[in-house]
Structure formats: structure tokens, C-alpha cells
């Protein structure tokens, strides 16, 4: 199991810092008489293991039907509501909350072309709050599929700002299941689709990136 563990490159620097802090604490505890260092070393070790777990980057097997719009992230569907997008127009917004226990990788949900990306520094409310949708640090990515159906994926950070990694480049063609990006720590992912999109998930439902079918364009 450990041999097959994959860590997200986006987390290498944080994992390295966590490991260094653990090793410093460990070797200091060996050559000192301070008993409290033993407790500190245990905390640093647990922190290192927890950091590795958070930045896990599992490989996902894709659906055989590329017409299906797959979930771009792991998490829980917070809400499904009407929305008005500046580029898409009248649309629907599906909000997914990622807890600290969820994989924080995002994947491309459908074979498509990247039209545009936009980054907003924003604030850092809890990602589970509705106001995080518009106010928090976020990256918004506009796509179009082969049938000219436009859709948008938003990566929204939580309590800690400046933690969004976006790999999408405007005017590039991307494939379903390709790495879209990564959000470090508490986060939210939103899917904005036009009204001709048939949604197959419900509020409160657990979804899994590259596996759960969000819906399809009619």
C-alpha cells in the first residue's frame, strides 16, 4: 500500500518542511534531557504523516463514456442552484465542499478546450459558507466542449489564502481526467453549466473525482 502511495507535487515543499521539523525535533530530543521534546517529536511525526495523507494523489480509472461529465473533485454536494454567469448566461451552479479528509486534487471533467482563466485573490471565509463562493480566493476556468457547450469550474480556497494551483492554460485542449489543479487545505469546487445540462447528483450526495457522473449536456 505504501509502495503505491502517490503524493501531489503541489505539496512537496510543505511535506519537506514538515519532515525537516520532525527530524530536527527527533535528533534534538536524542541529545538533550528535555522530556517535553519527546512529546514535541511525536506531534511533529503525526503532523508529517497527516501532511502526507492530505497531499495524497490517487490515480483514478475513467469512465468508458467520455460524453459523461465526471466530477472534477471529491467531496459533498453543498447546493444546486440557479446562477447567472457573465459568459454562459442563465445557468446552474453545483457547489462541492472538500473537507480536510478529502483528496484535494481537481481533474478535468470532460474532453474540452480551455477558453479563459481568471484569478481573484479574495478573502478567506470558511469554504462551506455560501459567501465563500464570491468573496474567497479563487480561480475560475471557462471551457467549451466539442459541441460548443460552455461550462466553468471554480477552485475556491478556504481559511488559508493563496493556496490554489491551476494547471489550465487558455487556448489549450485538455482531456477528461487530466490534472486540473490542486487546492491546499480547506476548499470548495463549483461547476457552472448551462440550462441544457442534465444534472444527475443531489444536494448532500458524496461525489468522487473522475468517477461520479455529475450529468450530461442534452
PDB file of C-alpha atoms in Angstrom:
ATOM      1  CA  UNK A   1       0.000   0.000   0.000  1.00  0.00           C
ATOM      2  CA  UNK A   2       2.802   2.446   0.953  1.00  0.00           C
ATOM      3  CA  UNK A   3       4.673   1.485  -2.222  1.00  0.00           C
ATOM      4  CA  UNK A   4       1.694   2.620  -4.312  1.00  0.00           C
ATOM      5  CA  UNK A   5       1.188   5.875  -2.398  1.00  0.00           C
ATOM      6  CA  UNK A   6       1.414   8.898  -4.707  1.00  0.00           C
ATOM      7  CA  UNK A   7       1.978  12.376  -3.351  1.00  0.00           C
ATOM      8  CA  UNK A   8       0.890  15.522  -5.180  1.00  0.00           C
ATOM      9  CA  UNK A   9       3.868  17.542  -6.488  1.00  0.00           C
ATOM     10  CA  UNK A  10       1.978  20.661  -5.387  1.00  0.00           C
ATOM     11  CA  UNK A  11       2.588  19.597  -1.796  1.00  0.00           C
ATOM     12  CA  UNK A  12       6.271  18.645  -1.968  1.00  0.00           C
ATOM     13  CA  UNK A  13       7.535  21.854  -0.328  1.00  0.00           C
ATOM     14  CA  UNK A  14       5.057  21.632   2.566  1.00  0.00           C
ATOM     15  CA  UNK A  15       5.801  17.924   3.064  1.00  0.00           C
ATOM     16  CA  UNK A  16       9.543  18.683   3.088  1.00  0.00           C
ATOM     17  CA  UNK A  17       9.120  21.392   5.732  1.00  0.00           C
ATOM     18  CA  UNK A  18       7.029  19.037   7.864  1.00  0.00           C
ATOM     19  CA  UNK A  19       9.680  16.311   7.564  1.00  0.00           C
ATOM     20  CA  UNK A  20      12.524  18.699   8.443  1.00  0.00           C
ATOM     21  CA  UNK A  21      10.684  19.909  11.564  1.00  0.00           C
ATOM     22  CA  UNK A  22      10.132  16.313  12.646  1.00  0.00           C
ATOM     23  CA  UNK A  23      13.792  15.348  12.110  1.00  0.00           C
ATOM     24  CA  UNK A  24      15.053  18.438  13.946  1.00  0.00           C
ATOM     25  CA  UNK A  25      12.806  17.658  16.881  1.00  0.00           C
ATOM     26  CA  UNK A  26      13.778  13.985  16.837  1.00  0.00           C
ATOM     27  CA  UNK A  27      17.557  14.471  16.817  1.00  0.00           C
ATOM     28  CA  UNK A  28      17.350  17.285  19.349  1.00  0.00           C
ATOM     29  CA  UNK A  29      15.387  15.017  21.699  1.00  0.00           C
ATOM     30  CA  UNK A  30      18.108  12.339  21.430  1.00  0.00           C
ATOM     31  CA  UNK A  31      20.899  14.687  22.520  1.00  0.00           C
ATOM     32  CA  UNK A  32      19.051  16.608  25.200  1.00  0.00           C
ATOM     33  CA  UNK A  33      17.464  15.910  28.560  1.00  0.00           C
ATOM     34  CA  UNK A  34      14.274  17.889  27.949  1.00  0.00           C
ATOM     35  CA  UNK A  35      11.415  15.396  28.295  1.00  0.00           C
ATOM     36  CA  UNK A  36       8.964  17.787  26.619  1.00  0.00           C
ATOM     37  CA  UNK A  37      10.894  17.317  23.370  1.00  0.00           C
ATOM     38  CA  UNK A  38       9.675  13.714  23.233  1.00  0.00           C
ATOM     39  CA  UNK A  39       6.097  14.964  23.126  1.00  0.00           C
ATOM     40  CA  UNK A  40       7.016  17.582  20.537  1.00  0.00           C
ATOM     41  CA  UNK A  41       8.656  14.903  18.378  1.00  0.00           C
ATOM     42  CA  UNK A  42       5.508  12.776  18.488  1.00  0.00           C
ATOM     43  CA  UNK A  43       3.404  15.783  17.468  1.00  0.00           C
ATOM     44  CA  UNK A  44       5.795  16.586  14.613  1.00  0.00           C
ATOM     45  CA  UNK A  45       5.664  12.975  13.414  1.00  0.00           C
ATOM     46  CA  UNK A  46       1.853  12.930  13.455  1.00  0.00           C
ATOM     47  CA  UNK A  47       1.875  16.264  11.620  1.00  0.00           C
ATOM     48  CA  UNK A  48       4.215  14.850   8.958  1.00  0.00           C
ATOM     49  CA  UNK A  49       2.031  11.763   8.431  1.00  0.00           C
ATOM     50  CA  UNK A  50      -1.088  13.940   8.310  1.00  0.00           C
ATOM     51  CA  UNK A  51       0.510  16.229   5.718  1.00  0.00           C
ATOM     52  CA  UNK A  52       1.428  13.270   3.517  1.00  0.00           C
ATOM     53  CA  UNK A  53      -2.130  11.963   3.820  1.00  0.00           C
ATOM     54  CA  UNK A  54      -3.603  15.336   2.868  1.00  0.00           C
ATOM     55  CA  UNK A  55      -1.428  15.616  -0.249  1.00  0.00           C
ATOM     56  CA  UNK A  56      -2.147  12.102  -1.490  1.00  0.00           C
ATOM     57  CA  UNK A  57      -2.704  11.989  -5.235  1.00  0.00           C
ATOM     58  CA  UNK A  58      -4.511   8.776  -6.237  1.00  0.00           C
ATOM     59  CA  UNK A  59      -4.809   7.550  -9.809  1.00  0.00           C
ATOM     60  CA  UNK A  60      -8.422   7.292 -10.932  1.00  0.00           C
ATOM     61  CA  UNK A  61      -9.874   4.959 -13.555  1.00  0.00           C
ATOM     62  CA  UNK A  62     -12.023   6.870 -16.030  1.00  0.00           C
ATOM     63  CA  UNK A  63     -15.493   6.069 -17.302  1.00  0.00           C
ATOM     64  CA  UNK A  64     -15.570   4.495 -20.762  1.00  0.00           C
ATOM     65  CA  UNK A  65     -18.173   7.023 -21.943  1.00  0.00           C
ATOM     66  CA  UNK A  66     -16.404  10.351 -22.448  1.00  0.00           C
ATOM     67  CA  UNK A  67     -19.768  12.033 -23.041  1.00  0.00           C
ATOM     68  CA  UNK A  68     -20.469  11.792 -19.318  1.00  0.00           C
ATOM     69  CA  UNK A  69     -19.473  14.869 -17.320  1.00  0.00           C
ATOM     70  CA  UNK A  70     -17.485  13.493 -14.369  1.00  0.00           C
ATOM     71  CA  UNK A  71     -16.969  15.132 -11.009  1.00  0.00           C
ATOM     72  CA  UNK A  72     -13.846  17.332 -11.015  1.00  0.00           C
ATOM     73  CA  UNK A  73     -13.314  16.759  -7.277  1.00  0.00           C
ATOM     74  CA  UNK A  74     -14.004  14.600  -4.239  1.00  0.00           C
ATOM     75  CA  UNK A  75     -16.405  15.981  -1.645  1.00  0.00           C
ATOM     76  CA  UNK A  76     -20.034  16.588  -0.726  1.00  0.00           C
ATOM     77  CA  UNK A  77     -22.588  18.449  -2.849  1.00  0.00           C
ATOM     78  CA  UNK A  78     -23.426  21.561  -0.810  1.00  0.00           C
ATOM     79  CA  UNK A  79     -26.036  23.041  -3.124  1.00  0.00           C
ATOM     80  CA  UNK A  80     -27.513  23.091  -6.605  1.00  0.00           C
ATOM     81  CA  UNK A  81     -28.986  26.433  -7.608  1.00  0.00           C
ATOM     82  CA  UNK A  82     -29.803  28.794 -10.443  1.00  0.00           C
ATOM     83  CA  UNK A  83     -26.989  31.109 -11.447  1.00  0.00           C
ATOM     84  CA  UNK A  84     -26.237  33.840 -13.950  1.00  0.00           C
ATOM     85  CA  UNK A  85     -22.775  33.662 -15.450  1.00  0.00           C
ATOM     86  CA  UNK A  86     -21.237  36.539 -17.409  1.00  0.00           C
ATOM     87  CA  UNK A  87     -20.164  34.235 -20.264  1.00  0.00           C
ATOM     88  CA  UNK A  88     -22.600  31.313 -20.045  1.00  0.00           C
ATOM     89  CA  UNK A  89     -25.743  33.288 -19.154  1.00  0.00           C
ATOM     90  CA  UNK A  90     -28.636  31.649 -17.275  1.00  0.00           C
ATOM     91  CA  UNK A  91     -27.139  28.537 -15.802  1.00  0.00           C
ATOM     92  CA  UNK A  92     -26.940  26.128 -12.884  1.00  0.00           C
ATOM     93  CA  UNK A  93     -24.292  26.061 -10.164  1.00  0.00           C
ATOM     94  CA  UNK A  94     -23.259  22.874  -8.374  1.00  0.00           C
ATOM     95  CA  UNK A  95     -21.158  23.506  -5.255  1.00  0.00           C
ATOM     96  CA  UNK A  96     -18.918  20.777  -3.817  1.00  0.00           C
ATOM     97  CA  UNK A  97     -17.301  21.098  -0.377  1.00  0.00           C
ATOM     98  CA  UNK A  98     -13.955  19.385   0.235  1.00  0.00           C
ATOM     99  CA  UNK A  99     -13.267  18.512   3.852  1.00  0.00           C
ATOM    100  CA  UNK A 100      -9.749  18.072   5.202  1.00  0.00           C
ATOM    101  CA  UNK A 101     -10.197  14.298   4.732  1.00  0.00           C
ATOM    102  CA  UNK A 102     -10.990  14.534   1.021  1.00  0.00           C
ATOM    103  CA  UNK A 103      -8.439  14.290  -1.778  1.00  0.00           C
ATOM    104  CA  UNK A 104      -7.761  17.899  -2.831  1.00  0.00           C
ATOM    105  CA  UNK A 105      -6.756  17.208  -6.426  1.00  0.00           C
ATOM    106  CA  UNK A 106      -9.069  18.523  -9.195  1.00  0.00           C
ATOM    107  CA  UNK A 107      -9.478  16.812 -12.566  1.00  0.00           C
ATOM    108  CA  UNK A 108     -10.797  17.907 -15.975  1.00  0.00           C
ATOM    109  CA  UNK A 109     -14.397  16.593 -16.109  1.00  0.00           C
ATOM    110  CA  UNK A 110     -14.791  16.350 -19.893  1.00  0.00           C
ATOM    111  CA  UNK A 111     -12.717  16.484 -23.094  1.00  0.00           C
ATOM    112  CA  UNK A 112     -12.744  20.202 -23.842  1.00  0.00           C
ATOM    113  CA  UNK A 113     -10.864  23.375 -24.716  1.00  0.00           C
ATOM    114  CA  UNK A 114      -9.781  25.981 -22.160  1.00  0.00           C
ATOM    115  CA  UNK A 115     -11.162  29.356 -23.222  1.00  0.00           C
ATOM    116  CA  UNK A 116     -10.055  31.530 -20.337  1.00  0.00           C
ATOM    117  CA  UNK A 117      -8.831  31.531 -16.733  1.00  0.00           C
ATOM    118  CA  UNK A 118      -9.271  34.211 -14.098  1.00  0.00           C
ATOM    119  CA  UNK A 119      -7.713  34.530 -10.640  1.00  0.00           C
ATOM    120  CA  UNK A 120      -9.092  36.596  -7.750  1.00  0.00           C
ATOM    121  CA  UNK A 121      -7.082  36.996  -4.521  1.00  0.00           C
ATOM    122  CA  UNK A 122     -10.254  37.459  -2.467  1.00  0.00           C
ATOM    123  CA  UNK A 123     -10.698  36.818   1.256  1.00  0.00           C
ATOM    124  CA  UNK A 124     -10.691  33.564   3.228  1.00  0.00           C
ATOM    125  CA  UNK A 125     -14.056  32.674   4.740  1.00  0.00           C
ATOM    126  CA  UNK A 126     -14.755  29.015   5.529  1.00  0.00           C
ATOM    127  CA  UNK A 127     -15.216  27.171   2.227  1.00  0.00           C
ATOM    128  CA  UNK A 128     -18.512  25.686   3.455  1.00  0.00           C
ATOM    129  CA  UNK A 129     -20.090  29.168   3.691  1.00  0.00           C
ATOM    130  CA  UNK A 130     -22.119  30.484   0.735  1.00  0.00           C
ATOM    131  CA  UNK A 131     -20.289  33.827   0.752  1.00  0.00           C
ATOM    132  CA  UNK A 132     -17.035  31.976   0.046  1.00  0.00           C
ATOM    133  CA  UNK A 133     -18.370  31.383  -3.477  1.00  0.00           C
ATOM    134  CA  UNK A 134     -17.869  35.017  -4.484  1.00  0.00           C
ATOM    135  CA  UNK A 135     -15.545  36.504  -1.853  1.00  0.00           C
ATOM    136  CA  UNK A 136     -12.780  33.945  -1.279  1.00  0.00           C
ATOM    137  CA  UNK A 137      -9.557  33.480  -3.195  1.00  0.00           C
ATOM    138  CA  UNK A 138     -10.487  31.592  -6.340  1.00  0.00           C
ATOM    139  CA  UNK A 139      -9.580  30.585  -9.864  1.00  0.00           C
ATOM    140  CA  UNK A 140     -12.327  30.460 -12.478  1.00  0.00           C
ATOM    141  CA  UNK A 141     -11.765  28.414 -15.651  1.00  0.00           C
ATOM    142  CA  UNK A 142     -14.030  28.592 -18.692  1.00  0.00           C
ATOM    143  CA  UNK A 143     -14.190  25.569 -21.003  1.00  0.00           C
ATOM    144  CA  UNK A 144     -16.061  24.558 -24.145  1.00  0.00           C
ATOM    145  CA  UNK A 145     -16.663  21.025 -25.394  1.00  0.00           C
ATOM    146  CA  UNK A 146     -16.706  19.754 -28.992  1.00  0.00           C
ATOM    147  CA  UNK A 147     -20.384  20.708 -29.311  1.00  0.00           C
ATOM    148  CA  UNK A 148     -19.706  24.292 -28.184  1.00  0.00           C
ATOM    149  CA  UNK A 149     -21.265  23.758 -24.766  1.00  0.00           C
ATOM    150  CA  UNK A 150     -19.533  26.132 -22.362  1.00  0.00           C
ATOM    151  CA  UNK A 151     -19.016  25.334 -18.687  1.00  0.00           C
ATOM    152  CA  UNK A 152     -16.988  26.757 -15.840  1.00  0.00           C
ATOM    153  CA  UNK A 153     -15.005  25.193 -12.995  1.00  0.00           C
ATOM    154  CA  UNK A 154     -14.156  27.353  -9.969  1.00  0.00           C
ATOM    155  CA  UNK A 155     -11.460  26.430  -7.444  1.00  0.00           C
ATOM    156  CA  UNK A 156     -12.164  28.239  -4.184  1.00  0.00           C
ATOM    157  CA  UNK A 157      -9.798  28.330  -1.200  1.00  0.00           C
ATOM    158  CA  UNK A 158     -10.955  28.174   2.417  1.00  0.00           C
ATOM    159  CA  UNK A 159      -9.437  29.673   5.566  1.00  0.00           C
ATOM    160  CA  UNK A 160      -5.932  29.906   4.128  1.00  0.00           C
ATOM    161  CA  UNK A 161      -5.488  32.184   1.125  1.00  0.00           C
ATOM    162  CA  UNK A 162      -3.062  31.890  -1.823  1.00  0.00           C
ATOM    163  CA  UNK A 163      -3.271  28.115  -1.861  1.00  0.00           C
ATOM    164  CA  UNK A 164      -4.761  27.456  -5.307  1.00  0.00           C
ATOM    165  CA  UNK A 165      -2.745  25.754  -8.038  1.00  0.00           C
ATOM    166  CA  UNK A 166      -4.248  25.900 -11.543  1.00  0.00           C
ATOM    167  CA  UNK A 167      -2.677  23.950 -14.429  1.00  0.00           C
ATOM    168  CA  UNK A 168      -5.090  25.085 -17.141  1.00  0.00           C
ATOM    169  CA  UNK A 169      -3.685  27.232 -19.985  1.00  0.00           C
ATOM    170  CA  UNK A 170      -6.017  29.298 -22.218  1.00  0.00           C
ATOM    171  CA  UNK A 171      -6.478  28.002 -25.791  1.00  0.00           C
ATOM    172  CA  UNK A 172      -5.230  24.523 -24.896  1.00  0.00           C
ATOM    173  CA  UNK A 173      -7.135  21.277 -25.481  1.00  0.00           C
ATOM    174  CA  UNK A 174      -7.473  19.119 -22.374  1.00  0.00           C
ATOM    175  CA  UNK A 175      -8.609  15.553 -21.771  1.00  0.00           C
ATOM    176  CA  UNK A 176     -11.040  14.114 -19.275  1.00  0.00           C
ATOM    177  CA  UNK A 177      -9.159  13.018 -16.157  1.00  0.00           C
ATOM    178  CA  UNK A 178      -6.197  15.343 -16.754  1.00  0.00           C
ATOM    179  CA  UNK A 179      -4.890  17.180 -13.692  1.00  0.00           C
ATOM    180  CA  UNK A 180      -6.765  20.475 -13.493  1.00  0.00           C
ATOM    181  CA  UNK A 181      -5.100  21.707 -10.318  1.00  0.00           C
ATOM    182  CA  UNK A 182      -4.910  21.408  -6.563  1.00  0.00           C
ATOM    183  CA  UNK A 183      -6.292  23.392  -3.610  1.00  0.00           C
ATOM    184  CA  UNK A 184      -4.179  23.269  -0.466  1.00  0.00           C
ATOM    185  CA  UNK A 185      -6.234  22.957   2.738  1.00  0.00           C
ATOM    186  CA  UNK A 186      -9.973  23.704   3.169  1.00  0.00           C
ATOM    187  CA  UNK A 187     -11.677  24.273  -0.147  1.00  0.00           C
ATOM    188  CA  UNK A 188     -14.697  24.314  -2.416  1.00  0.00           C
ATOM    189  CA  UNK A 189     -15.179  23.486  -6.101  1.00  0.00           C
ATOM    190  CA  UNK A 190     -18.057  24.840  -8.153  1.00  0.00           C
ATOM    191  CA  UNK A 191     -19.381  23.667 -11.513  1.00  0.00           C
ATOM    192  CA  UNK A 192     -21.355  26.159 -13.603  1.00  0.00           C
ATOM    193  CA  UNK A 193     -23.257  24.681 -16.538  1.00  0.00           C
ATOM    194  CA  UNK A 194     -25.907  25.999 -18.968  1.00  0.00           C
ATOM    195  CA  UNK A 195     -29.571  25.087 -18.577  1.00  0.00           C
ATOM    196  CA  UNK A 196     -29.357  22.344 -21.228  1.00  0.00           C
ATOM    197  CA  UNK A 197     -27.221  20.324 -18.803  1.00  0.00           C
ATOM    198  CA  UNK A 198     -28.997  17.375 -17.132  1.00  0.00           C
ATOM    199  CA  UNK A 199     -27.806  17.097 -13.509  1.00  0.00           C
ATOM    200  CA  UNK A 200     -27.611  13.603 -12.006  1.00  0.00           C
ATOM    201  CA  UNK A 201     -26.466  14.432  -8.466  1.00  0.00           C
ATOM    202  CA  UNK A 202     -28.375  15.794  -5.483  1.00  0.00           C
ATOM    203  CA  UNK A 203     -27.628  18.027  -2.501  1.00  0.00           C
ATOM    204  CA  UNK A 204     -25.855  16.106   0.280  1.00  0.00           C
ATOM    205  CA  UNK A 205     -24.521  13.449  -2.084  1.00  0.00           C
ATOM    206  CA  UNK A 206     -20.903  12.309  -1.786  1.00  0.00           C
ATOM    207  CA  UNK A 207     -19.021  12.599  -5.078  1.00  0.00           C
ATOM    208  CA  UNK A 208     -15.679  11.246  -6.234  1.00  0.00           C
ATOM    209  CA  UNK A 209     -13.417  12.856  -8.801  1.00  0.00           C
ATOM    210  CA  UNK A 210     -13.214  11.055 -12.178  1.00  0.00           C
ATOM    211  CA  UNK A 211     -15.823   8.523 -11.008  1.00  0.00           C
ATOM    212  CA  UNK A 212     -19.119  10.168 -10.056  1.00  0.00           C
ATOM    213  CA  UNK A 213     -21.225  11.250 -13.035  1.00  0.00           C
ATOM    214  CA  UNK A 214     -22.382  14.836 -12.486  1.00  0.00           C
ATOM    215  CA  UNK A 215     -24.577  14.795 -15.607  1.00  0.00           C
ATOM    216  CA  UNK A 216     -24.508  15.390 -19.351  1.00  0.00           C
ATOM    217  CA  UNK A 217     -25.367  18.006 -21.968  1.00  0.00           C
ATOM    218  CA  UNK A 218     -28.649  17.339 -23.764  1.00  0.00           C
TER     219      UNK A 218
END
